[in-house]
Amino acid sequence: GAAGSAGREKARGKKGKAKAATTCDGFDPKFDRDAGMWHTVTACGRKLYILGGCGDPAAATGVKAPTISSTLTEGALSSEALKGSDELHVLDTDTLELRRLTGLNSKCPVPCCCHAAVMAGTNLVACGGLTSTSSQSGNAAAFVVVYDTVQGKWKTPTVTGANPRQRLGMTLNAIPAKCLNSSNSSSNNNNNGSNSHSNSHSSSHGHGYGSSLNGGNAAALDAAECVCLFGGLEPQGDLPLGRVYNDVHFLDLDSFSWRKIEVGGFTPPARFGHSTTNLPGPSTRLLVIGGRDTLSDSFSESFTDMHILDVKGRFWSQPTYSGSPPLRA
């Protein structure tokens, strides 16, 4: 009927506008999101889930946005400007329609930015980042929240085991459950893969940090029952320090129990702001690229190396590659 025809015309109009927004020169489409940086993007089927992030403090306060280093050194974690977002948006990759979820249980229980997130099956698992508890002293454990994309609601599971400390700039990847019961293939001569150190650099971190957070944590794995956390930076409250990690933790998604994993081989230096992705194949190998271990503004202090973690064999290796690595990895 006429109503159906009008509806189809309206739908075609929306789709046409979406296409024009991505193809017309000189047109800068804006996402209807308050948080524009330090968010995560994960994929489930044909949809992308955009979680959390931080808005531009200058837009609301007129004050220049603080850097990560000034956040750590000047206690800016407690400021209104750097509070994380609890927004969850869904982008349909077929129609390019962006929707902010507004129903019951649609807001993330823990507003966050600089966190890590991964899609394990149909569940979005998020962990760590800058939250309201990030600047607290003590042995704060990294929070874990889960969004069930089928039921459309958040869950805050009770987590047990050897919880990793609260941190930001780490990566989270889905891996097969069989990796939980694998035995170590060799002993670890690098402090069980959990070396950490502090630094007192107080200058800007550089723009590479935020961009690496967005793309490094979006691995998806059907029927995954475990996730792997690597690295990260632990804020030190109002002190001019940050503890950087190179440890590996597994989270069993059946029992929600953490395990700190001993890994053999050549352990990568501690780092944050890196990217980790599942290599093609059985998804038991993870490729780690870049990152840094300092809060300096110098890009020359970023890592340009690559490391492979065999999560089943519990072994690190450093591949030989050709070509030139990106200088700002």
XYZ file of C-alpha atoms in Angstrom:
329
model
C 0.000 0.000 0.000
C 0.896 3.670 0.108
C 2.297 3.370 3.646
C 4.569 0.501 2.638
C 5.799 2.403 -0.431
C 6.540 5.487 1.664
C 8.463 3.369 4.157
C 10.588 1.828 1.408
C 11.330 5.259 -0.073
C 12.372 6.519 3.377
C 14.657 3.518 3.887
C 16.260 4.051 0.475
C 16.768 7.711 1.324
C 18.553 6.827 4.571
C 20.757 4.323 2.789
C 21.570 6.883 0.088
C 22.550 9.442 2.697
C 24.766 6.904 4.431
C 26.556 6.167 1.164
C 26.926 9.861 0.329
C 28.469 10.511 3.735
C 31.288 8.111 2.940
C 31.903 9.037 -0.694
C 31.336 12.792 -1.223
C 34.515 14.868 -1.233
C 34.681 17.588 1.382
C 31.921 16.111 3.529
C 32.905 15.158 7.069
C 30.235 12.900 8.634
C 30.100 12.919 12.442
C 29.217 9.963 14.599
C 26.623 10.820 17.204
C 28.968 9.868 20.045
C 30.277 11.927 22.941
C 33.355 9.716 23.280
C 35.642 10.018 20.284
C 38.930 8.484 21.416
C 40.328 5.591 23.487
C 37.264 3.453 22.770
C 37.198 -0.118 21.444
C 35.549 -1.645 18.360
C 34.629 -5.335 18.220
C 32.832 -7.288 15.499
C 29.942 -9.738 15.790
C 28.618 -10.892 12.448
C 27.882 -7.851 10.286
C 27.776 -5.443 13.219
C 30.470 -3.463 15.019
C 30.127 -2.693 18.730
C 31.747 0.584 19.813
C 32.278 0.754 23.560
C 33.279 3.544 25.921
C 35.969 6.074 25.211
C 36.709 9.634 26.209
C 35.344 12.850 24.753
C 37.250 16.039 24.068
C 37.606 17.881 27.406
C 38.213 21.153 25.544
C 34.708 21.036 24.059
C 33.125 21.153 27.508
C 35.707 23.032 29.560
C 37.792 25.037 27.103
C 40.897 23.467 28.648
C 43.419 21.639 26.515
C 43.017 17.887 26.813
C 45.496 16.329 29.249
C 47.896 13.735 27.916
C 48.349 10.266 29.364
C 51.551 11.360 31.079
C 49.936 14.419 32.645
C 46.996 12.238 33.629
C 49.372 10.080 35.633
C 51.562 12.850 37.005
C 48.952 15.462 37.870
C 46.175 13.249 39.198
C 43.883 14.112 36.303
C 42.202 10.728 36.576
C 39.797 12.202 39.088
C 38.783 15.083 36.813
C 35.396 15.235 35.131
C 37.096 15.761 31.770
C 38.721 12.327 31.651
C 35.905 10.176 32.950
C 35.215 7.257 30.667
C 31.969 6.754 28.789
C 29.306 4.112 29.425
C 27.987 4.407 25.859
C 27.566 1.365 23.637
C 26.884 1.939 19.942
C 26.208 -0.570 17.180
C 27.199 0.105 13.571
C 25.465 -1.989 10.908
C 28.127 -2.478 8.230
C 25.496 -3.154 5.535
C 23.477 0.050 5.978
C 26.105 2.116 7.850
C 23.444 2.966 10.417
C 24.874 3.838 13.819
C 22.626 3.232 16.829
C 23.204 4.089 20.448
C 21.714 1.381 22.651
C 19.372 3.050 25.127
C 17.212 0.263 26.557
C 17.392 -1.340 29.981
C 20.863 -2.746 30.763
C 22.282 -1.003 27.683
C 24.814 1.146 29.560
C 28.150 -0.374 30.494
C 28.236 -0.967 34.295
C 31.714 0.587 34.439
C 32.298 3.744 32.338
C 35.685 3.289 30.730
C 38.293 4.396 28.223
C 41.727 3.011 27.315
C 40.256 -0.405 28.133
C 40.507 -3.631 26.142
C 37.588 -5.504 24.598
C 37.092 -8.618 22.494
C 34.149 -10.490 21.002
C 34.139 -14.105 22.209
C 31.377 -15.844 20.281
C 28.379 -13.539 20.781
C 29.647 -12.035 24.046
C 31.569 -8.770 24.229
C 34.139 -9.020 27.031
C 35.697 -5.774 28.305
C 38.445 -5.338 30.856
C 40.611 -2.655 32.491
C 41.187 0.902 31.319
C 40.757 4.299 32.950
C 37.785 4.000 35.283
C 36.579 5.628 38.477
C 38.806 3.232 40.433
C 41.929 3.684 38.296
C 43.523 6.286 40.557
C 42.913 4.394 43.776
C 45.901 2.948 45.532
C 46.175 -0.680 46.573
C 45.915 -3.970 44.729
C 42.953 -3.065 42.546
C 42.038 -5.928 40.230
C 41.132 -5.294 36.609
C 37.343 -5.158 36.231
C 35.548 -7.490 33.817
C 32.127 -6.853 32.248
C 30.292 -8.845 29.580
C 27.646 -7.726 27.066
C 25.455 -10.508 25.698
C 24.622 -9.420 22.137
C 21.828 -12.011 21.868
C 20.014 -11.078 25.092
C 20.982 -7.431 24.758
C 22.142 -6.870 28.333
C 25.265 -6.395 30.435
C 26.545 -8.800 33.060
C 29.054 -8.195 35.832
C 30.404 -11.656 36.647
C 32.034 -12.596 39.928
C 35.686 -13.081 38.990
C 38.052 -15.364 40.909
C 41.637 -16.568 40.609
C 44.869 -14.604 40.205
C 43.328 -11.337 39.029
C 45.644 -9.071 37.013
C 46.019 -5.613 38.481
C 43.968 -2.783 37.025
C 45.737 -1.403 33.958
C 45.268 0.351 30.621
C 46.748 -0.034 27.153
C 46.790 -3.842 27.304
C 45.268 -6.202 24.726
C 42.567 -8.848 25.034
C 42.181 -11.705 22.522
C 39.807 -14.654 22.249
C 41.496 -18.078 22.241
C 40.227 -21.693 22.286
C 39.334 -23.223 25.649
C 41.813 -26.063 25.022
C 44.611 -23.581 25.718
C 43.592 -23.505 29.392
C 44.879 -27.019 30.017
C 48.050 -26.861 27.947
C 51.304 -27.501 29.761
C 54.382 -25.297 29.524
C 56.616 -26.253 26.643
C 59.692 -24.835 28.366
C 60.736 -22.914 31.425
C 60.667 -19.151 31.409
C 63.942 -17.429 32.133
C 62.472 -13.946 32.140
C 60.733 -13.703 35.494
C 57.762 -15.813 34.321
C 56.858 -13.286 31.668
C 55.700 -10.714 34.180
C 58.562 -8.262 34.378
C 57.454 -4.775 35.277
C 59.163 -1.482 35.862
C 58.410 2.125 36.660
C 59.348 5.293 34.834
C 59.095 8.958 35.677
C 58.765 10.577 32.262
C 56.207 13.363 32.431
C 55.791 14.491 28.819
C 53.096 13.581 26.296
C 52.595 10.002 25.153
C 52.058 10.850 21.470
C 49.049 10.164 19.252
C 50.060 6.602 18.381
C 48.840 5.385 21.746
C 45.140 6.006 21.205
C 45.055 4.628 17.684
C 46.699 1.367 18.681
C 44.050 0.792 21.319
C 41.236 0.948 18.807
C 42.383 -1.655 16.329
C 44.356 -4.099 18.417
C 41.638 -5.639 20.468
C 38.904 -6.521 17.943
C 39.691 -10.193 17.317
C 36.616 -12.437 17.217
C 36.535 -16.203 17.667
C 33.456 -18.388 17.399
C 32.806 -20.664 20.385
C 35.701 -19.120 22.329
C 35.686 -19.949 26.017
C 38.846 -18.147 27.038
C 40.500 -14.767 26.548
C 44.160 -13.827 26.813
C 45.384 -10.546 28.331
C 48.896 -9.257 27.583
C 50.865 -6.254 28.826
C 49.548 -2.859 29.864
C 50.318 0.157 32.020
C 49.205 0.421 35.646
C 48.464 3.994 36.767
C 50.129 4.958 40.037
C 47.575 7.394 41.418
C 48.927 10.931 41.788
C 52.545 9.772 41.582
C 54.684 10.552 38.489
C 55.076 6.827 37.818
C 53.578 4.073 35.696
C 54.226 0.341 36.058
C 54.482 -1.420 32.690
C 53.798 -5.145 32.290
C 54.674 -8.004 29.941
C 52.708 -10.690 31.779
C 50.142 -13.061 30.275
C 46.795 -13.912 31.879
C 44.004 -16.248 30.749
C 40.369 -15.741 31.732
C 38.156 -18.839 31.634
C 34.767 -17.609 30.379
C 32.953 -20.615 31.877
C 34.096 -20.096 35.469
C 35.343 -16.485 35.101
C 38.572 -17.464 36.803
C 41.874 -15.750 35.984
C 45.148 -17.650 35.620
C 48.580 -16.063 35.396
C 50.442 -18.031 32.738
C 54.121 -18.927 32.734
C 55.476 -18.616 29.210
C 58.826 -19.813 27.908
C 60.973 -18.525 25.084
C 62.087 -14.955 24.392
C 59.752 -12.794 26.462
C 59.014 -9.388 24.884
C 59.927 -6.275 26.865
C 57.129 -4.813 28.986
C 54.847 -2.524 26.955
C 51.503 -0.775 26.600
C 49.624 0.715 23.639
C 50.614 -2.235 21.438
C 48.355 -4.328 19.219
C 47.748 -8.076 19.408
C 45.867 -10.086 16.807
C 45.011 -13.745 16.226
C 47.052 -15.189 13.354
C 45.172 -17.133 10.639
C 44.718 -20.815 11.360
C 43.650 -22.484 14.601
C 43.814 -19.158 16.519
C 46.330 -20.457 19.029
C 49.016 -17.988 17.957
C 48.917 -14.273 18.705
C 51.021 -11.613 16.956
C 52.153 -8.660 19.093
C 53.345 -5.515 17.315
C 54.689 -2.226 18.646
C 53.808 -0.419 21.834
C 56.093 1.434 24.210
C 57.426 1.263 27.754
C 57.771 4.971 28.443
C 55.536 8.027 28.740
C 57.940 10.108 26.659
C 56.664 12.204 23.744
C 59.339 10.776 21.453
C 58.106 8.323 18.807
C 61.659 6.982 18.570
C 61.099 5.311 21.928
C 58.243 3.177 20.593
C 58.858 -0.494 19.842
C 58.995 -1.574 16.192
C 59.371 -5.279 16.937
C 57.075 -8.277 16.412
C 56.543 -11.238 18.724
C 54.446 -14.392 18.454
C 52.804 -15.993 21.486
C 51.848 -19.657 21.130
C 49.031 -19.749 23.687
C 48.709 -23.543 23.501
C 52.419 -24.322 23.777
C 53.003 -21.397 26.176
C 56.010 -20.172 24.211
C 57.226 -16.791 22.901
C 59.153 -16.431 19.629
C 60.407 -13.476 17.626
C 59.872 -13.955 13.879
C 62.259 -12.817 11.187
C 60.515 -10.547 8.715
C 61.434 -8.583 5.604
C 60.709 -4.971 4.793
C 60.660 -1.940 7.081
C 58.428 -1.848 10.167
C 56.234 1.197 10.816
C 58.245 3.812 12.697
C 55.313 4.813 14.910
C 53.987 1.399 15.883
